[in-house]
Amino acid sequence: MDGTALQDLVNGLPAAFATAPRPTGIDACPCCNAPAGIEILLRTPRERLGPDELTHYATSALSTVGSPGDFRYFAPRILQLVLTGELTVPDLEAVGVKLARAGWYDWPEAGYLRRLLDALWSDALHNAEEWWDAESVLCALAAADPDRTGDRLAEWARLATPTAVERLHELALAGGLEPSNAFWDKQSSAYRAFAEWLHGPDLQLAVETAVFRTDDPAQLEQLFTVHDILAP
């Protein structure tokens, strides 16, 4: 992650969540959670928590440990560590699922989180150094914010950057333009929108339009490959 807008929003998470109440206790299944681990979470300042302290909670939150209230408190630190690559478990997609389960859209910080999610998608389509593939980011965002899936697909379909083209090319080579991320909820409207977009006329037209405005040989080769895979 090196996009300035995204980086600024990630850095600003502690201030954005400054009023989130610090929990005085955390409900936890005694069979699955060590009391010492819970105690560390409660006594350590949020911004000093690292992967060693947060991995178990972040992975198990809202299943065997924690509530929406304490997840709201820890969410900014979890997001910081996941988006910088310091916390590799849980996956970004799982964090999206947990945000939705916690009801983040009702939090006072919802507006800030929406800007963060938008910046994450923009980074995926513009930042060639991003380590996530576009489907992983889309799947995570669809879990957290399903109503914006159509807008995100429309943004991708503009193929406005070489990175956006490259991400589509990667998807085509990896899965033949079929949703393949294991975190997709196949019953969701977001999944259906993505699957239909991959085989719909809008994407076909977008690729053909991009071919006519592109002079770069490497990018043209990627577009031709996608076009061939899209062809009936």
PDB file of C-alpha atoms in Angstrom:
ATOM      1  CA  MET A   1       0.000   0.000   0.000  1.00  0.00           C
ATOM      2  CA  ASP A   2       1.576   3.294  -1.078  1.00  0.00           C
ATOM      3  CA  GLY A   3      -1.377   5.274  -2.395  1.00  0.00           C
ATOM      4  CA  THR A   4      -1.306   8.638  -0.645  1.00  0.00           C
ATOM      5  CA  ALA A   5      -5.065   8.919  -0.109  1.00  0.00           C
ATOM      6  CA  LEU A   6      -5.328   5.402   1.310  1.00  0.00           C
ATOM      7  CA  GLN A   7      -2.205   5.801   3.424  1.00  0.00           C
ATOM      8  CA  ASP A   8      -3.511   9.049   4.918  1.00  0.00           C
ATOM      9  CA  LEU A   9      -6.825   7.402   5.802  1.00  0.00           C
ATOM     10  CA  VAL A  10      -5.098   4.391   7.353  1.00  0.00           C
ATOM     11  CA  ASN A  11      -2.868   6.688   9.403  1.00  0.00           C
ATOM     12  CA  GLY A  12      -5.919   8.662  10.496  1.00  0.00           C
ATOM     13  CA  LEU A  13      -7.859   5.681  11.849  1.00  0.00           C
ATOM     14  CA  PRO A  14      -6.866   6.176  15.512  1.00  0.00           C
ATOM     15  CA  ALA A  15      -8.068   9.785  15.502  1.00  0.00           C
ATOM     16  CA  ALA A  16     -11.248   8.863  13.628  1.00  0.00           C
ATOM     17  CA  PHE A  17     -12.083   6.261  16.299  1.00  0.00           C
ATOM     18  CA  ALA A  18     -10.921   8.339  19.251  1.00  0.00           C
ATOM     19  CA  THR A  19     -14.373   8.302  20.862  1.00  0.00           C
ATOM     20  CA  ALA A  20     -14.942   4.541  20.526  1.00  0.00           C
ATOM     21  CA  PRO A  21     -15.244   3.365  24.140  1.00  0.00           C
ATOM     22  CA  ARG A  22     -12.500   1.127  25.401  1.00  0.00           C
ATOM     23  CA  PRO A  23     -14.023  -2.150  26.646  1.00  0.00           C
ATOM     24  CA  THR A  24     -13.775  -3.024  30.312  1.00  0.00           C
ATOM     25  CA  GLY A  25     -14.405  -6.680  29.540  1.00  0.00           C
ATOM     26  CA  ILE A  26     -14.611  -9.020  26.566  1.00  0.00           C
ATOM     27  CA  ASP A  27     -16.948 -11.993  26.450  1.00  0.00           C
ATOM     28  CA  ALA A  28     -15.065 -15.067  25.313  1.00  0.00           C
ATOM     29  CA  CYS A  29     -15.590 -18.797  25.065  1.00  0.00           C
ATOM     30  CA  PRO A  30     -13.360 -20.203  27.849  1.00  0.00           C
ATOM     31  CA  CYS A  31     -12.539 -23.275  25.779  1.00  0.00           C
ATOM     32  CA  CYS A  32     -11.241 -21.230  22.846  1.00  0.00           C
ATOM     33  CA  ASN A  33      -9.655 -18.163  24.438  1.00  0.00           C
ATOM     34  CA  ALA A  34      -6.913 -17.880  27.040  1.00  0.00           C
ATOM     35  CA  PRO A  35      -7.703 -15.389  29.828  1.00  0.00           C
ATOM     36  CA  ALA A  36      -4.174 -13.981  29.558  1.00  0.00           C
ATOM     37  CA  GLY A  37      -4.776 -13.027  25.936  1.00  0.00           C
ATOM     38  CA  ILE A  38      -7.982 -11.204  26.820  1.00  0.00           C
ATOM     39  CA  GLU A  39      -6.221  -9.394  29.660  1.00  0.00           C
ATOM     40  CA  ILE A  40      -3.516  -8.133  27.300  1.00  0.00           C
ATOM     41  CA  LEU A  41      -6.176  -6.692  24.992  1.00  0.00           C
ATOM     42  CA  LEU A  42      -7.840  -4.899  27.879  1.00  0.00           C
ATOM     43  CA  ARG A  43      -4.746  -3.389  29.469  1.00  0.00           C
ATOM     44  CA  THR A  44      -2.666  -2.482  26.400  1.00  0.00           C
ATOM     45  CA  PRO A  45      -3.289   0.853  24.653  1.00  0.00           C
ATOM     46  CA  ARG A  46      -4.979   0.106  21.336  1.00  0.00           C
ATOM     47  CA  GLU A  47      -2.291   1.621  19.131  1.00  0.00           C
ATOM     48  CA  ARG A  48       0.386  -0.446  20.863  1.00  0.00           C
ATOM     49  CA  LEU A  49      -1.310  -3.742  20.057  1.00  0.00           C
ATOM     50  CA  GLY A  50       0.542  -5.703  17.398  1.00  0.00           C
ATOM     51  CA  PRO A  51       0.019  -8.930  15.464  1.00  0.00           C
ATOM     52  CA  ASP A  52       1.055 -11.087  18.425  1.00  0.00           C
ATOM     53  CA  GLU A  53      -1.679  -9.608  20.598  1.00  0.00           C
ATOM     54  CA  LEU A  54      -4.413  -9.178  17.983  1.00  0.00           C
ATOM     55  CA  THR A  55      -4.204 -12.184  15.645  1.00  0.00           C
ATOM     56  CA  HIS A  56      -6.370 -14.495  17.738  1.00  0.00           C
ATOM     57  CA  TYR A  57      -8.960 -11.853  18.562  1.00  0.00           C
ATOM     58  CA  ALA A  58      -9.130 -10.557  14.984  1.00  0.00           C
ATOM     59  CA  THR A  59      -9.570 -14.078  13.641  1.00  0.00           C
ATOM     60  CA  SER A  60     -12.174 -15.206  16.172  1.00  0.00           C
ATOM     61  CA  ALA A  61     -14.020 -11.933  16.766  1.00  0.00           C
ATOM     62  CA  LEU A  62     -17.808 -12.214  16.748  1.00  0.00           C
ATOM     63  CA  SER A  63     -17.651 -15.996  16.762  1.00  0.00           C
ATOM     64  CA  THR A  64     -15.912 -17.280  19.898  1.00  0.00           C
ATOM     65  CA  VAL A  65     -14.830 -13.936  21.316  1.00  0.00           C
ATOM     66  CA  GLY A  66     -16.066 -10.383  21.487  1.00  0.00           C
ATOM     67  CA  SER A  67     -19.096  -8.315  20.616  1.00  0.00           C
ATOM     68  CA  PRO A  68     -19.877  -5.588  18.063  1.00  0.00           C
ATOM     69  CA  GLY A  69     -19.025  -3.013  20.727  1.00  0.00           C
ATOM     70  CA  ASP A  70     -15.494  -4.168  21.430  1.00  0.00           C
ATOM     71  CA  PHE A  71     -14.928  -4.934  17.750  1.00  0.00           C
ATOM     72  CA  ARG A  72     -15.667  -1.273  17.014  1.00  0.00           C
ATOM     73  CA  TYR A  73     -12.912  -0.314  19.474  1.00  0.00           C
ATOM     74  CA  PHE A  74     -10.324  -2.692  18.007  1.00  0.00           C
ATOM     75  CA  ALA A  75     -11.363  -2.305  14.342  1.00  0.00           C
ATOM     76  CA  PRO A  76      -9.111   0.678  13.533  1.00  0.00           C
ATOM     77  CA  ARG A  77      -6.007  -1.128  14.764  1.00  0.00           C
ATOM     78  CA  ILE A  78      -6.979  -4.364  13.002  1.00  0.00           C
ATOM     79  CA  LEU A  79      -7.523  -2.435   9.762  1.00  0.00           C
ATOM     80  CA  GLN A  80      -4.210  -0.646  10.126  1.00  0.00           C
ATOM     81  CA  LEU A  81      -2.299  -3.883  10.580  1.00  0.00           C
ATOM     82  CA  VAL A  82      -4.148  -5.749   7.815  1.00  0.00           C
ATOM     83  CA  LEU A  83      -3.833  -2.948   5.271  1.00  0.00           C
ATOM     84  CA  THR A  84      -0.113  -2.519   5.913  1.00  0.00           C
ATOM     85  CA  GLY A  85       0.483  -6.262   5.669  1.00  0.00           C
ATOM     86  CA  GLU A  86       1.650  -6.605   9.267  1.00  0.00           C
ATOM     87  CA  LEU A  87      -1.341  -8.771  10.163  1.00  0.00           C
ATOM     88  CA  THR A  88      -1.716 -11.566   7.617  1.00  0.00           C
ATOM     89  CA  VAL A  89      -4.466 -13.458   9.449  1.00  0.00           C
ATOM     90  CA  PRO A  90      -7.398 -12.904   9.180  1.00  0.00           C
ATOM     91  CA  ASP A  91      -7.647 -12.293   5.464  1.00  0.00           C
ATOM     92  CA  LEU A  92      -8.874  -8.933   4.220  1.00  0.00           C
ATOM     93  CA  GLU A  93     -12.089 -10.623   3.062  1.00  0.00           C
ATOM     94  CA  ALA A  94     -12.738 -11.995   6.553  1.00  0.00           C
ATOM     95  CA  VAL A  95     -12.304  -8.518   8.016  1.00  0.00           C
ATOM     96  CA  GLY A  96     -14.951  -7.276   5.573  1.00  0.00           C
ATOM     97  CA  VAL A  97     -17.333  -9.979   6.767  1.00  0.00           C
ATOM     98  CA  LYS A  98     -16.708  -9.063  10.411  1.00  0.00           C
ATOM     99  CA  LEU A  99     -17.258  -5.357   9.779  1.00  0.00           C
ATOM    100  CA  ALA A 100     -20.665  -6.137   8.294  1.00  0.00           C
ATOM    101  CA  ARG A 101     -21.520  -8.498  11.129  1.00  0.00           C
ATOM    102  CA  ALA A 102     -20.596  -5.788  13.642  1.00  0.00           C
ATOM    103  CA  GLY A 103     -22.918  -3.312  11.896  1.00  0.00           C
ATOM    104  CA  TRP A 104     -20.224  -0.735  11.076  1.00  0.00           C
ATOM    105  CA  TYR A 105     -22.669   1.301   8.965  1.00  0.00           C
ATOM    106  CA  ASP A 106     -24.363   2.377  12.203  1.00  0.00           C
ATOM    107  CA  TRP A 107     -21.131   3.467  13.874  1.00  0.00           C
ATOM    108  CA  PRO A 108     -20.346   7.186  14.275  1.00  0.00           C
ATOM    109  CA  GLU A 109     -17.206   6.459  12.248  1.00  0.00           C
ATOM    110  CA  ALA A 110     -19.162   5.059   9.274  1.00  0.00           C
ATOM    111  CA  GLY A 111     -18.441   8.054   7.026  1.00  0.00           C
ATOM    112  CA  TYR A 112     -14.712   7.709   7.599  1.00  0.00           C
ATOM    113  CA  LEU A 113     -14.821   3.970   6.939  1.00  0.00           C
ATOM    114  CA  ARG A 114     -16.684   4.539   3.672  1.00  0.00           C
ATOM    115  CA  ARG A 115     -13.901   6.853   2.508  1.00  0.00           C
ATOM    116  CA  LEU A 116     -11.363   4.235   3.522  1.00  0.00           C
ATOM    117  CA  LEU A 117     -13.149   1.477   1.595  1.00  0.00           C
ATOM    118  CA  ASP A 118     -13.443   3.697  -1.479  1.00  0.00           C
ATOM    119  CA  ALA A 119      -9.736   4.537  -1.267  1.00  0.00           C
ATOM    120  CA  LEU A 120      -8.864   0.851  -0.944  1.00  0.00           C
ATOM    121  CA  TRP A 121     -10.691   0.057  -4.183  1.00  0.00           C
ATOM    122  CA  SER A 122      -9.069   3.000  -5.954  1.00  0.00           C
ATOM    123  CA  ASP A 123      -5.684   1.755  -4.748  1.00  0.00           C
ATOM    124  CA  ALA A 124      -6.406  -1.713  -6.137  1.00  0.00           C
ATOM    125  CA  LEU A 125      -7.057  -0.228  -9.592  1.00  0.00           C
ATOM    126  CA  HIS A 126      -4.221   2.307  -9.597  1.00  0.00           C
ATOM    127  CA  ASN A 127      -1.388   0.928  -7.513  1.00  0.00           C
ATOM    128  CA  ALA A 128       0.658  -1.570  -9.484  1.00  0.00           C
ATOM    129  CA  GLU A 129       2.551  -2.553  -6.338  1.00  0.00           C
ATOM    130  CA  GLU A 130      -0.545  -3.631  -4.404  1.00  0.00           C
ATOM    131  CA  TRP A 131      -0.152  -7.197  -3.143  1.00  0.00           C
ATOM    132  CA  TRP A 132      -3.838  -8.131  -3.245  1.00  0.00           C
ATOM    133  CA  ASP A 133      -5.516  -9.196  -6.431  1.00  0.00           C
ATOM    134  CA  ALA A 134      -8.543  -7.109  -7.412  1.00  0.00           C
ATOM    135  CA  GLU A 135     -11.034  -9.904  -6.773  1.00  0.00           C
ATOM    136  CA  SER A 136      -9.851 -10.249  -3.174  1.00  0.00           C
ATOM    137  CA  VAL A 137     -10.338  -6.534  -2.588  1.00  0.00           C
ATOM    138  CA  LEU A 138     -13.707  -6.550  -4.354  1.00  0.00           C
ATOM    139  CA  CYS A 139     -14.845  -9.561  -2.331  1.00  0.00           C
ATOM    140  CA  ALA A 140     -13.823  -7.885   0.929  1.00  0.00           C
ATOM    141  CA  LEU A 141     -15.577  -4.665  -0.004  1.00  0.00           C
ATOM    142  CA  ALA A 142     -18.676  -6.520  -1.187  1.00  0.00           C
ATOM    143  CA  ALA A 143     -18.894  -8.260   2.179  1.00  0.00           C
ATOM    144  CA  ALA A 144     -18.567  -5.007   4.105  1.00  0.00           C
ATOM    145  CA  ASP A 145     -20.432  -2.662   1.760  1.00  0.00           C
ATOM    146  CA  PRO A 146     -22.470  -4.688  -0.766  1.00  0.00           C
ATOM    147  CA  ASP A 147     -24.554  -1.756  -1.997  1.00  0.00           C
ATOM    148  CA  ARG A 148     -21.476  -0.162  -3.609  1.00  0.00           C
ATOM    149  CA  THR A 149     -20.539  -3.248  -5.654  1.00  0.00           C
ATOM    150  CA  GLY A 150     -22.164  -1.968  -8.839  1.00  0.00           C
ATOM    151  CA  ASP A 151     -20.309   1.334  -8.591  1.00  0.00           C
ATOM    152  CA  ARG A 152     -17.011  -0.446  -8.035  1.00  0.00           C
ATOM    153  CA  LEU A 153     -17.547  -2.677 -11.062  1.00  0.00           C
ATOM    154  CA  ALA A 154     -18.399   0.377 -13.171  1.00  0.00           C
ATOM    155  CA  GLU A 155     -15.162   2.010 -12.025  1.00  0.00           C
ATOM    156  CA  TRP A 156     -13.172  -1.092 -12.968  1.00  0.00           C
ATOM    157  CA  ALA A 157     -14.903  -1.303 -16.347  1.00  0.00           C
ATOM    158  CA  ARG A 158     -13.578   2.122 -17.291  1.00  0.00           C
ATOM    159  CA  LEU A 159     -10.144   0.461 -17.482  1.00  0.00           C
ATOM    160  CA  ALA A 160      -8.754   3.936 -16.922  1.00  0.00           C
ATOM    161  CA  THR A 161      -5.295   2.849 -15.782  1.00  0.00           C
ATOM    162  CA  PRO A 162      -2.754   0.238 -16.863  1.00  0.00           C
ATOM    163  CA  THR A 163      -3.186  -1.319 -13.416  1.00  0.00           C
ATOM    164  CA  ALA A 164      -6.947  -1.727 -13.917  1.00  0.00           C
ATOM    165  CA  VAL A 165      -6.248  -3.528 -17.192  1.00  0.00           C
ATOM    166  CA  GLU A 166      -3.578  -5.668 -15.574  1.00  0.00           C
ATOM    167  CA  ARG A 167      -5.915  -6.650 -12.735  1.00  0.00           C
ATOM    168  CA  LEU A 168      -8.566  -7.770 -15.234  1.00  0.00           C
ATOM    169  CA  HIS A 169      -5.935  -9.677 -17.187  1.00  0.00           C
ATOM    170  CA  GLU A 170      -4.795 -11.424 -13.990  1.00  0.00           C
ATOM    171  CA  LEU A 171      -8.368 -12.382 -13.197  1.00  0.00           C
ATOM    172  CA  ALA A 172      -8.932 -13.751 -16.698  1.00  0.00           C
ATOM    173  CA  LEU A 173      -5.800 -15.890 -16.581  1.00  0.00           C
ATOM    174  CA  ALA A 174      -6.446 -17.154 -13.058  1.00  0.00           C
ATOM    175  CA  GLY A 175     -10.092 -18.096 -13.304  1.00  0.00           C
ATOM    176  CA  GLY A 176     -11.311 -17.653 -16.844  1.00  0.00           C
ATOM    177  CA  LEU A 177     -13.416 -14.699 -15.716  1.00  0.00           C
ATOM    178  CA  GLU A 178     -15.313 -16.678 -13.125  1.00  0.00           C
ATOM    179  CA  PRO A 179     -15.563 -15.606  -9.478  1.00  0.00           C
ATOM    180  CA  SER A 180     -13.150 -17.875  -7.650  1.00  0.00           C
ATOM    181  CA  ASN A 181     -12.510 -16.288  -4.254  1.00  0.00           C
ATOM    182  CA  ALA A 182     -13.514 -18.708  -1.513  1.00  0.00           C
ATOM    183  CA  PHE A 183     -14.938 -15.917   0.635  1.00  0.00           C
ATOM    184  CA  TRP A 184     -17.752 -15.018  -1.762  1.00  0.00           C
ATOM    185  CA  ASP A 185     -21.246 -15.494  -0.413  1.00  0.00           C
ATOM    186  CA  LYS A 186     -22.734 -17.077  -3.510  1.00  0.00           C
ATOM    187  CA  GLN A 187     -26.249 -16.244  -2.379  1.00  0.00           C
ATOM    188  CA  SER A 188     -25.521 -12.534  -2.148  1.00  0.00           C
ATOM    189  CA  SER A 189     -26.584  -9.873  -4.616  1.00  0.00           C
ATOM    190  CA  ALA A 190     -22.979  -8.660  -4.777  1.00  0.00           C
ATOM    191  CA  TYR A 191     -21.760 -12.064  -5.962  1.00  0.00           C
ATOM    192  CA  ARG A 192     -24.495 -12.234  -8.600  1.00  0.00           C
ATOM    193  CA  ALA A 193     -23.675  -8.719  -9.792  1.00  0.00           C
ATOM    194  CA  PHE A 194     -20.004  -9.633 -10.183  1.00  0.00           C
ATOM    195  CA  ALA A 195     -20.703 -12.916 -11.972  1.00  0.00           C
ATOM    196  CA  GLU A 196     -23.136 -11.239 -14.368  1.00  0.00           C
ATOM    197  CA  TRP A 197     -20.719  -8.364 -15.007  1.00  0.00           C
ATOM    198  CA  LEU A 198     -17.966 -10.778 -15.986  1.00  0.00           C
ATOM    199  CA  HIS A 199     -20.156 -12.248 -18.723  1.00  0.00           C
ATOM    200  CA  GLY A 200     -22.197  -9.196 -19.613  1.00  0.00           C
ATOM    201  CA  PRO A 201     -22.007  -6.876 -22.613  1.00  0.00           C
ATOM    202  CA  ASP A 202     -20.731  -3.910 -20.581  1.00  0.00           C
ATOM    203  CA  LEU A 203     -17.383  -5.528 -19.867  1.00  0.00           C
ATOM    204  CA  GLN A 204     -17.027  -6.758 -23.455  1.00  0.00           C
ATOM    205  CA  LEU A 205     -17.657  -3.230 -24.720  1.00  0.00           C
ATOM    206  CA  ALA A 206     -15.270  -1.751 -22.159  1.00  0.00           C
ATOM    207  CA  VAL A 207     -12.452  -4.019 -23.309  1.00  0.00           C
ATOM    208  CA  GLU A 208     -13.098  -3.246 -26.985  1.00  0.00           C
ATOM    209  CA  THR A 209     -13.165   0.490 -26.267  1.00  0.00           C
ATOM    210  CA  ALA A 210      -9.909   0.275 -24.330  1.00  0.00           C
ATOM    211  CA  VAL A 211      -8.244  -1.492 -27.271  1.00  0.00           C
ATOM    212  CA  PHE A 212      -8.968   1.431 -29.598  1.00  0.00           C
ATOM    213  CA  ARG A 213      -7.553   4.052 -27.235  1.00  0.00           C
ATOM    214  CA  THR A 214      -4.431   2.120 -26.215  1.00  0.00           C
ATOM    215  CA  ASP A 215      -1.037   2.329 -27.905  1.00  0.00           C
ATOM    216  CA  ASP A 216       1.051   0.426 -25.385  1.00  0.00           C
ATOM    217  CA  PRO A 217       1.938  -3.016 -26.849  1.00  0.00           C
ATOM    218  CA  ALA A 218       2.000  -4.820 -23.489  1.00  0.00           C
ATOM    219  CA  GLN A 219      -1.359  -3.415 -22.487  1.00  0.00           C
ATOM    220  CA  LEU A 220      -2.831  -4.254 -25.883  1.00  0.00           C
ATOM    221  CA  GLU A 221      -1.668  -7.845 -25.493  1.00  0.00           C
ATOM    222  CA  GLN A 222      -3.418  -8.040 -22.123  1.00  0.00           C
ATOM    223  CA  LEU A 223      -6.623  -6.595 -23.575  1.00  0.00           C
ATOM    224  CA  PHE A 224      -6.589  -8.988 -26.534  1.00  0.00           C
ATOM    225  CA  THR A 225      -6.160 -11.915 -24.137  1.00  0.00           C
ATOM    226  CA  VAL A 226      -9.123 -10.794 -22.053  1.00  0.00           C
ATOM    227  CA  HIS A 227     -11.162 -10.210 -25.198  1.00  0.00           C
ATOM    228  CA  ASP A 228     -10.471 -13.743 -26.412  1.00  0.00           C
ATOM    229  CA  ILE A 229     -11.511 -15.216 -23.062  1.00  0.00           C
ATOM    230  CA  LEU A 230     -14.674 -13.123 -23.057  1.00  0.00           C
ATOM    231  CA  ALA A 231     -15.624 -14.189 -26.569  1.00  0.00           C
ATOM    232  CA  PRO A 232     -18.484 -16.721 -26.780  1.00  0.00           C
TER     233      PRO A 232
END
